[in-house]
Tab-separated table of C-alpha atoms in Angstrom:
chain	number	residue	atom	x	y	z
A	1	UNK	CA	130.262	103.957	21.859
A	2	UNK	CA	128.142	101.402	20.097
A	3	UNK	CA	124.437	101.857	19.459
A	4	UNK	CA	123.551	99.348	22.152
A	5	UNK	CA	125.731	100.655	24.871
A	6	UNK	CA	122.743	102.277	26.782
A	7	UNK	CA	120.335	99.330	26.357
A	8	UNK	CA	119.414	97.654	29.491
A	9	UNK	CA	117.974	94.129	29.831
A	10	UNK	CA	114.578	95.624	30.733
A	11	UNK	CA	114.693	98.494	28.331
A	12	UNK	CA	113.094	98.976	24.999
A	13	UNK	CA	114.442	97.846	21.751
A	14	UNK	CA	115.267	94.414	20.294
A	15	UNK	CA	117.950	93.693	22.911
A	16	UNK	CA	115.979	94.965	25.720
A	17	UNK	CA	112.425	93.682	24.931
A	18	UNK	CA	110.650	92.549	28.115
A	19	UNK	CA	110.035	88.863	28.697
A	20	UNK	CA	106.468	87.732	28.233
A	21	UNK	CA	104.439	86.027	30.873
A	22	UNK	CA	105.964	82.635	31.949
A	23	UNK	CA	108.977	83.172	29.705
A	24	UNK	CA	111.464	83.201	32.589
A	25	UNK	CA	111.946	83.801	36.187
A	26	UNK	CA	110.569	86.723	38.006
A	27	UNK	CA	111.749	88.460	41.099
A	28	UNK	CA	108.674	87.193	42.968
A	29	UNK	CA	109.313	83.455	42.122
A	30	UNK	CA	105.906	82.981	40.588
A	31	UNK	CA	107.285	80.813	37.670
A	32	UNK	CA	108.803	78.074	39.847
A	33	UNK	CA	105.666	78.088	42.057
A	34	UNK	CA	103.519	77.402	39.038
A	35	UNK	CA	105.812	74.653	37.845
A	36	UNK	CA	105.664	73.043	41.350
A	37	UNK	CA	101.920	73.188	41.380
A	38	UNK	CA	101.721	71.547	37.968
A	39	UNK	CA	104.121	68.836	39.056
A	40	UNK	CA	102.099	68.054	42.340
A	41	UNK	CA	98.823	68.010	40.327
A	42	UNK	CA	100.292	65.435	37.901
A	43	UNK	CA	101.604	63.373	40.916
A	44	UNK	CA	98.190	63.564	42.648
A	45	UNK	CA	96.389	62.546	39.505
A	46	UNK	CA	98.731	59.635	38.882
A	47	UNK	CA	98.466	58.531	42.501
A	48	UNK	CA	94.710	58.646	42.415
A	49	UNK	CA	94.763	56.623	39.158
A	50	UNK	CA	97.044	54.080	40.867
A	51	UNK	CA	94.732	53.772	43.682
A	52	UNK	CA	91.738	53.222	41.362
A	53	UNK	CA	93.691	50.627	39.342
A	54	UNK	CA	94.673	48.862	42.556
A	55	UNK	CA	91.195	48.901	43.806
A	56	UNK	CA	89.865	47.607	40.554
A	57	UNK	CA	92.447	44.798	40.489
A	58	UNK	CA	91.551	43.844	44.055
A	59	UNK	CA	87.834	44.030	43.268
A	60	UNK	CA	88.481	41.756	40.239
A	61	UNK	CA	90.553	39.301	42.308
A	62	UNK	CA	87.649	39.030	44.831
A	63	UNK	CA	85.160	38.554	42.103
A	64	UNK	CA	87.219	35.910	40.294
A	65	UNK	CA	87.785	34.100	43.655
A	66	UNK	CA	84.144	33.898	44.433
A	67	UNK	CA	83.052	33.012	40.938
A	68	UNK	CA	85.821	30.313	40.869
A	69	UNK	CA	84.309	28.769	44.044
A	70	UNK	CA	81.228	27.709	42.253
A	71	UNK	CA	81.130	24.340	40.306
A	72	UNK	CA	78.901	24.437	37.202
A	73	UNK	CA	76.939	21.162	36.870
A	74	UNK	CA	77.493	20.705	33.090
A	75	UNK	CA	76.697	16.996	33.125
A	76	UNK	CA	73.314	17.650	34.669
A	77	UNK	CA	72.644	20.306	32.063
A	78	UNK	CA	73.471	18.001	29.219
A	79	UNK	CA	71.320	15.188	30.677
A	80	UNK	CA	68.325	17.519	31.173
A	81	UNK	CA	68.654	18.856	27.636
A	82	UNK	CA	68.457	15.247	26.293
A	83	UNK	CA	65.011	14.952	27.970
A	84	UNK	CA	63.711	18.487	27.329
A	85	UNK	CA	60.693	17.326	25.476
A	86	UNK	CA	59.310	15.393	28.420
A	87	UNK	CA	59.910	18.141	30.954
A	88	UNK	CA	57.038	20.280	32.294
A	89	UNK	CA	56.292	23.719	30.831
A	90	UNK	CA	56.733	26.742	33.062
A	91	UNK	CA	53.433	28.466	33.305
A	92	UNK	CA	54.315	31.883	34.949
A	93	UNK	CA	57.211	33.752	33.343
A	94	UNK	CA	58.788	35.452	36.309
A	95	UNK	CA	58.246	32.692	39.029
A	96	UNK	CA	61.212	30.451	39.645
A	97	UNK	CA	61.506	26.993	41.059
A	98	UNK	CA	64.907	25.923	42.577
A	99	UNK	CA	65.651	22.382	43.799
A	100	UNK	CA	67.968	22.706	46.801
A	101	UNK	CA	69.933	19.446	47.613
A	102	UNK	CA	71.950	18.810	50.718
A	103	UNK	CA	74.483	16.113	49.764
A	104	UNK	CA	75.735	13.620	52.338
A	105	UNK	CA	78.783	12.940	50.205
A	106	UNK	CA	81.936	12.106	52.270
A	107	UNK	CA	84.219	13.194	49.409
A	108	UNK	CA	85.816	16.610	49.462
A	109	UNK	CA	87.689	18.499	52.147
A	110	UNK	CA	86.597	17.839	55.661
A	111	UNK	CA	83.656	15.537	54.764
A	112	UNK	CA	85.282	12.164	55.474
A	113	UNK	CA	84.847	12.662	59.221
A	114	UNK	CA	81.159	12.125	58.875
A	115	UNK	CA	81.488	8.517	57.742
A	116	UNK	CA	82.841	6.209	55.186
A	117	UNK	CA	82.944	7.322	51.523
A	118	UNK	CA	80.921	4.661	49.661
A	119	UNK	CA	81.575	6.257	46.304
A	120	UNK	CA	78.091	7.568	46.014
A	121	UNK	CA	76.202	10.453	47.423
A	122	UNK	CA	72.573	10.729	48.613
A	123	UNK	CA	70.200	13.716	49.079
A	124	UNK	CA	70.311	14.116	52.831
A	125	UNK	CA	67.921	17.102	52.353
A	126	UNK	CA	65.828	18.030	49.319
A	127	UNK	CA	63.785	21.352	49.200
A	128	UNK	CA	61.765	22.683	46.313
A	129	UNK	CA	61.971	26.417	46.736
A	130	UNK	CA	59.267	28.414	44.867
A	131	UNK	CA	59.936	32.186	44.311
A	132	UNK	CA	56.663	33.877	43.316
A	133	UNK	CA	56.451	36.266	40.434
A	134	UNK	CA	57.340	39.790	41.583
A	135	UNK	CA	59.055	38.095	44.474
A	136	UNK	CA	55.998	38.636	46.701
A	137	UNK	CA	56.789	35.571	48.702
A	138	UNK	CA	58.926	32.440	48.876
A	139	UNK	CA	57.736	28.896	49.656
A	140	UNK	CA	60.110	26.087	50.605
A	141	UNK	CA	58.709	22.576	50.316
A	142	UNK	CA	60.614	19.684	51.923
A	143	UNK	CA	60.617	16.358	50.137
A	144	UNK	CA	61.179	13.365	52.371
A	145	UNK	CA	64.134	11.337	51.455
A	146	UNK	CA	62.035	8.019	52.197
A	147	UNK	CA	59.129	9.201	50.009
A	148	UNK	CA	58.153	6.459	47.608
A	149	UNK	CA	58.317	7.813	44.041
A	150	UNK	CA	58.709	6.756	40.405
A	151	UNK	CA	62.357	7.383	39.405
A	152	UNK	CA	62.824	7.442	35.623
A	153	UNK	CA	65.832	5.764	33.887
A	154	UNK	CA	68.898	7.821	34.624
A	155	UNK	CA	72.540	8.135	33.530
A	156	UNK	CA	74.918	6.707	36.095
A	157	UNK	CA	78.419	8.292	36.663
A	158	UNK	CA	79.991	5.330	34.920
A	159	UNK	CA	78.048	5.967	31.686
A	160	UNK	CA	75.465	3.265	32.078
A	161	UNK	CA	71.845	3.779	32.509
A	162	UNK	CA	69.376	2.608	35.243
A	163	UNK	CA	65.927	1.279	34.557
A	164	UNK	CA	62.872	3.140	35.779
A	165	UNK	CA	61.908	2.092	39.291
A	166	UNK	CA	59.527	2.707	42.121
A	167	UNK	CA	61.725	3.437	45.134
A	168	UNK	CA	62.661	6.048	47.724
A	169	UNK	CA	63.257	9.502	46.564
A	170	UNK	CA	66.895	9.913	47.614
A	171	UNK	CA	67.774	6.937	45.398
A	172	UNK	CA	67.307	9.265	42.406
A	173	UNK	CA	70.154	11.420	43.508
A	174	UNK	CA	72.268	8.403	44.565
A	175	UNK	CA	72.065	6.609	41.196
A	176	UNK	CA	71.893	9.561	38.773
A	177	UNK	CA	72.925	12.765	40.534
A	178	UNK	CA	71.139	16.075	40.364
A	179	UNK	CA	69.757	15.521	36.860
A	180	UNK	CA	67.973	12.287	38.008
A	181	UNK	CA	66.654	14.082	41.123
A	182	UNK	CA	65.292	16.904	39.010
A	183	UNK	CA	63.556	14.650	36.568
A	184	UNK	CA	62.040	12.704	39.538
A	185	UNK	CA	60.718	15.934	41.131
A	186	UNK	CA	59.384	17.095	37.838
A	187	UNK	CA	57.555	13.754	37.237
A	188	UNK	CA	56.209	13.850	40.847
A	189	UNK	CA	54.955	17.485	40.845
A	190	UNK	CA	54.564	18.491	37.226
A	191	UNK	CA	56.509	21.657	38.218
A	192	UNK	CA	59.374	22.880	35.991
A	193	UNK	CA	62.686	22.983	37.946
A	194	UNK	CA	64.442	26.119	36.590
A	195	UNK	CA	67.622	25.908	38.754
A	196	UNK	CA	69.267	23.572	41.201
A	197	UNK	CA	71.839	23.972	43.975
A	198	UNK	CA	73.839	21.220	45.728
A	199	UNK	CA	75.707	21.955	48.851
A	200	UNK	CA	77.697	19.568	50.985
A	201	UNK	CA	78.405	19.428	54.756
A	202	UNK	CA	81.329	21.861	54.695
A	203	UNK	CA	79.433	24.433	52.627
A	204	UNK	CA	76.600	24.436	55.264
A	205	UNK	CA	79.012	24.743	58.179
A	206	UNK	CA	80.979	27.617	56.586
A	207	UNK	CA	77.709	29.437	55.781
A	208	UNK	CA	76.582	29.252	59.479
A	209	UNK	CA	79.974	30.353	60.714
A	210	UNK	CA	80.122	33.255	58.226
A	211	UNK	CA	77.137	34.833	59.990
A	212	UNK	CA	78.647	34.233	63.421
A	213	UNK	CA	76.177	31.353	64.222
A	214	UNK	CA	72.430	30.983	64.275
A	215	UNK	CA	70.116	31.147	67.313
A	216	UNK	CA	67.644	28.331	67.915
A	217	UNK	CA	65.370	27.494	70.847
A	218	UNK	CA	65.615	24.076	72.444
A	219	UNK	CA	62.608	22.831	74.583
A	220	UNK	CA	64.911	20.423	76.390
A	221	UNK	CA	68.691	19.733	76.750
A	222	UNK	CA	70.440	17.803	74.040
A	223	UNK	CA	73.173	15.251	74.733
A	224	UNK	CA	73.717	13.293	71.468
A	225	UNK	CA	77.131	11.666	71.102
A	226	UNK	CA	76.417	10.551	67.464
A	227	UNK	CA	75.537	14.107	66.480
A	228	UNK	CA	78.291	15.588	68.511
A	229	UNK	CA	75.878	17.736	70.430
A	230	UNK	CA	75.726	18.736	74.114
A	231	UNK	CA	73.400	21.739	74.462
A	232	UNK	CA	71.356	23.385	77.284
A	233	UNK	CA	67.685	23.963	76.964
A	234	UNK	CA	66.491	27.481	75.927
A	235	UNK	CA	67.979	29.938	73.351
A	236	UNK	CA	71.342	28.789	72.005
A	237	UNK	CA	73.534	30.109	69.223
A	238	UNK	CA	74.856	27.243	67.181
A	239	UNK	CA	78.209	27.347	65.262
A	240	UNK	CA	78.589	25.513	61.997
A	241	UNK	CA	79.595	22.196	63.439
A	242	UNK	CA	76.730	22.204	65.952
A	243	UNK	CA	74.187	23.350	63.419
A	244	UNK	CA	75.072	20.444	61.159
A	245	UNK	CA	74.553	17.990	64.044
A	246	UNK	CA	71.253	19.701	64.915
A	247	UNK	CA	69.660	19.521	61.427
A	248	UNK	CA	70.829	15.929	60.786
A	249	UNK	CA	70.105	14.345	64.257
A	250	UNK	CA	67.186	11.922	64.344
A	251	UNK	CA	67.591	9.655	67.368
A	252	UNK	CA	67.836	12.283	70.164
A	253	UNK	CA	65.477	15.027	69.025
A	254	UNK	CA	61.709	14.939	68.621
A	255	UNK	CA	60.164	11.624	67.911
A	256	UNK	CA	62.956	10.353	65.735
A	257	UNK	CA	60.988	10.570	62.493
A	258	UNK	CA	62.213	12.120	59.220
A	259	UNK	CA	59.220	14.471	59.295
A	260	UNK	CA	60.300	15.841	62.669
A	261	UNK	CA	63.845	16.294	61.380
A	262	UNK	CA	62.534	18.203	58.302
A	263	UNK	CA	60.509	20.517	60.377
A	264	UNK	CA	63.596	21.167	62.526
A	265	UNK	CA	65.563	21.911	59.296
A	266	UNK	CA	62.815	24.366	58.296
A	267	UNK	CA	62.891	26.205	61.637
A	268	UNK	CA	66.591	26.423	61.282
A	269	UNK	CA	66.580	27.849	57.857
A	270	UNK	CA	63.980	30.357	58.933
A	271	UNK	CA	66.300	31.399	61.773
A	272	UNK	CA	69.294	31.635	59.195
A	273	UNK	CA	67.201	33.895	57.010
A	274	UNK	CA	66.288	36.161	60.060
A	275	UNK	CA	69.914	36.276	61.038
A	276	UNK	CA	71.125	37.350	57.633
A	277	UNK	CA	68.449	40.058	57.345
A	278	UNK	CA	68.946	41.365	60.932
A	279	UNK	CA	72.665	41.669	60.462
A	280	UNK	CA	72.316	43.880	57.352
A	281	UNK	CA	74.530	41.402	55.744
A	282	UNK	CA	73.262	42.029	52.280
A	283	UNK	CA	73.988	45.752	52.518
A	284	UNK	CA	77.369	45.555	54.360
A	285	UNK	CA	80.350	44.578	52.068
A	286	UNK	CA	82.539	43.727	55.063
A	287	UNK	CA	79.862	41.336	56.319
A	288	UNK	CA	78.755	40.140	52.808
A	289	UNK	CA	82.149	38.977	51.513
A	290	UNK	CA	82.640	36.143	53.995
A	291	UNK	CA	79.073	35.039	53.565
A	292	UNK	CA	79.456	34.983	49.763
A	293	UNK	CA	82.790	33.193	50.127
A	294	UNK	CA	81.230	30.577	52.397
A	295	UNK	CA	78.009	30.311	50.335
A	296	UNK	CA	79.971	29.616	47.059
A	297	UNK	CA	82.892	27.643	48.457
A	298	UNK	CA	81.127	24.147	48.302
A	299	UNK	CA	78.400	24.931	45.817
A	300	UNK	CA	77.428	23.086	42.643
A	301	UNK	CA	74.788	24.671	40.486
A	302	UNK	CA	73.320	24.612	37.012
A	303	UNK	CA	75.457	26.595	34.632
A	304	UNK	CA	73.076	29.567	34.614
A	305	UNK	CA	73.623	30.098	38.299
A	306	UNK	CA	77.332	29.215	38.317
A	307	UNK	CA	78.395	32.958	38.447
A	308	UNK	CA	78.114	35.712	40.876
A	309	UNK	CA	75.932	37.601	38.340
A	310	UNK	CA	73.628	34.522	38.070
A	311	UNK	CA	73.367	34.291	41.864
A	312	UNK	CA	72.814	37.959	42.252
A	313	UNK	CA	70.005	38.003	39.696
A	314	UNK	CA	68.393	35.160	41.709
A	315	UNK	CA	68.572	36.744	45.132
A	316	UNK	CA	68.141	40.417	44.126
A	317	UNK	CA	64.417	40.370	44.711
A	318	UNK	CA	64.677	38.316	47.875
A	319	UNK	CA	65.879	41.257	50.004
A	320	UNK	CA	62.418	42.833	50.043
A	321	UNK	CA	60.421	39.675	50.980
A	322	UNK	CA	59.254	40.116	54.617
A	323	UNK	CA	60.128	37.137	56.764
A	324	UNK	CA	56.440	36.453	57.434
A	325	UNK	CA	56.229	35.702	53.651
A	326	UNK	CA	59.074	33.263	53.701
A	327	UNK	CA	57.233	29.991	54.182
A	328	UNK	CA	58.348	26.441	55.077
A	329	UNK	CA	56.346	23.207	54.866
A	330	UNK	CA	56.698	19.545	54.232
A	331	UNK	CA	54.888	17.963	51.333
A	332	UNK	CA	51.644	16.304	52.582
A	333	UNK	CA	52.692	12.698	53.407
A	334	UNK	CA	51.891	9.657	55.442
A	335	UNK	CA	53.279	6.297	56.180
A	336	UNK	CA	53.482	4.166	53.025
A	337	UNK	CA	50.878	1.529	53.035
A	338	UNK	CA	53.229	-1.412	52.503
A	339	UNK	CA	56.031	-0.188	54.753
A	340	UNK	CA	55.612	2.139	57.777
A	341	UNK	CA	59.298	3.146	57.533
A	342	UNK	CA	58.588	4.714	54.218
A	343	UNK	CA	56.349	7.677	53.054
A	344	UNK	CA	53.671	8.222	50.385
A	345	UNK	CA	51.900	11.418	49.402
A	346	UNK	CA	48.502	12.357	50.915
A	347	UNK	CA	46.034	13.189	48.203
A	348	UNK	CA	44.341	15.405	47.171
A	349	UNK	CA	46.411	17.669	49.409
A	350	UNK	CA	49.704	17.049	47.658
A	351	UNK	CA	48.193	17.502	44.241
A	352	UNK	CA	46.625	20.737	45.255
A	353	UNK	CA	49.874	21.991	46.665
A	354	UNK	CA	51.870	21.225	43.466
A	355	UNK	CA	49.194	22.758	41.302
A	356	UNK	CA	49.107	26.023	43.322
A	357	UNK	CA	52.913	26.316	43.113
A	358	UNK	CA	52.899	25.579	39.375
A	359	UNK	CA	50.352	28.190	38.718
A	360	UNK	CA	52.075	30.617	41.132
A	361	UNK	CA	48.887	30.899	43.269
A	362	UNK	CA	48.971	31.802	46.989
A	363	UNK	CA	48.879	29.423	49.797
A	364	UNK	CA	49.142	29.810	53.560
A	365	UNK	CA	51.050	27.889	56.227
A	366	UNK	CA	50.274	27.542	59.922
A	367	UNK	CA	51.674	25.548	62.637
A	368	UNK	CA	49.451	22.509	63.364
A	369	UNK	CA	47.031	23.400	60.514
A	370	UNK	CA	46.314	19.717	59.806
A	371	UNK	CA	47.379	16.331	60.987
A	372	UNK	CA	47.038	12.829	59.559
A	373	UNK	CA	45.228	9.990	61.207
A	374	UNK	CA	48.410	8.873	63.086
A	375	UNK	CA	48.759	12.345	64.584
A	376	UNK	CA	51.913	13.420	62.700
A	377	UNK	CA	52.129	16.970	61.683
A	378	UNK	CA	52.878	18.191	58.178
A	379	UNK	CA	50.819	15.615	56.279
A	380	UNK	CA	47.594	17.270	55.169
A	381	UNK	CA	45.855	20.470	54.166
A	382	UNK	CA	43.087	22.358	55.850
A	383	UNK	CA	41.016	24.449	53.407
A	384	UNK	CA	40.108	27.360	55.773
A	385	UNK	CA	37.992	30.299	55.151
A	386	UNK	CA	40.097	32.761	53.084
A	387	UNK	CA	39.603	35.525	55.529
A	388	UNK	CA	40.751	33.373	58.529
A	389	UNK	CA	43.786	32.203	56.532
A	390	UNK	CA	44.510	35.786	55.526
A	391	UNK	CA	44.869	36.757	59.276
A	392	UNK	CA	48.045	34.586	59.515
A	393	UNK	CA	49.742	36.129	56.472
A	394	UNK	CA	51.095	39.531	55.549
A	395	UNK	CA	49.624	41.969	52.997
A	396	UNK	CA	50.265	40.899	49.416
A	397	UNK	CA	52.002	43.259	46.943
A	398	UNK	CA	48.661	43.915	45.384
A	399	UNK	CA	47.050	44.952	48.681
A	400	UNK	CA	45.453	41.577	49.390
A	401	UNK	CA	46.303	39.535	52.453
A	402	UNK	CA	48.219	36.260	52.293
A	403	UNK	CA	45.736	33.567	51.384
A	404	UNK	CA	43.164	36.062	50.086
A	405	UNK	CA	42.109	35.552	46.510
A	406	UNK	CA	39.931	37.213	43.980
A	407	UNK	CA	36.223	36.655	43.767
A	408	UNK	CA	36.684	34.145	40.941
A	409	UNK	CA	39.396	32.036	42.644
A	410	UNK	CA	39.109	29.363	45.159
A	411	UNK	CA	40.187	30.126	48.748
A	412	UNK	CA	43.844	29.504	49.332
A	413	UNK	CA	44.482	26.234	51.319
A	414	UNK	CA	46.403	26.254	54.581
A	415	UNK	CA	49.121	23.732	54.998
A	416	UNK	CA	50.881	22.777	58.167
A	417	UNK	CA	54.215	24.713	58.299
A	418	UNK	CA	55.874	27.764	59.601
A	419	UNK	CA	57.344	31.175	58.468
A	420	UNK	CA	60.731	32.695	58.977
A	421	UNK	CA	59.161	35.297	61.265
A	422	UNK	CA	57.828	32.870	63.858
A	423	UNK	CA	59.698	32.395	67.181
A	424	UNK	CA	60.496	28.742	67.711
A	425	UNK	CA	60.398	29.289	71.458
A	426	UNK	CA	56.628	30.001	71.388
């Protein structure tokens, strides 16, 4: 009998040395269980990684799409750089001034239905938006398209240059695009324009539709075939197409003046701001995406804003501005002395407005605060007592009321206008 005859697999000795932990199967099946757990752990980890990669890829695709929607205005940037030495100096570091231009171009998808494409575009709407330092408030100043101004020599699209001329404001955009409009505004106001945004008809309509329409209040029914409007009196929610007709109409609404049209545009923009804030759009990704897609789809901006990061940096502080501090007004104006169908600035009210914006000093708006001799609203400034003006505003970030100033500063003037918090039905 050999020396190993009595050795069992589990016995002592070299041939019968017990298996160490994990070295083989056990009667209880613990080894296979551990291997199955490790395999499922690896599968779960790989699945989670795959989901994260897919989500990241989807997020990047959305980001790339939205960023690709925006058209950078490189030509305007180059033209403005050419005239940098003659441009105004910004006085307050954190304050921003943005020129918003509504283009009436018939070029582009869906715009031809609004008229014949003449090969040029005009500024159907122009608003100088001032964002105060610390984003304590925002003030939007409408510039009449028929305002008589000095337009500098500008670069035409064909490469030739115009001569300086005294003409209507919207001619600046028509002959020299956004760069010419910016230089004209800066010459008129002595305010540095930090950014500009150009939006066409389709971009405006898409924005309104993206927030499921905007409610306005009509004092009387509207039946305007030219504007494509047939609406009852009272509170009405306008879709994109109706909103475009509403803000552009002149013949059937109000007194037919451009001033009345601008005030209607201001009320609509106030209602749009209220709608965006009330729907929590800025905090809800599901609601935010279609708004961002619409807002960027027909947008042309200066290169610094032509990215989601640039736009985000601009609007980040706007979420905390109360609607009563979002102010709208028309630059003080009156009929041009040589042509009643044109406008001219009312002085010294316009000069005071521009200087306060340039220095980032407070001002107050109130409906019907002042009127010109012809009885048209929006064309003057009333220098009320600071305490009375403050009663119409909200508390400032530093604890003072809107319109309230320090002991060494002059009282804030009150201009005819409205805020985003006001009910247009009252």
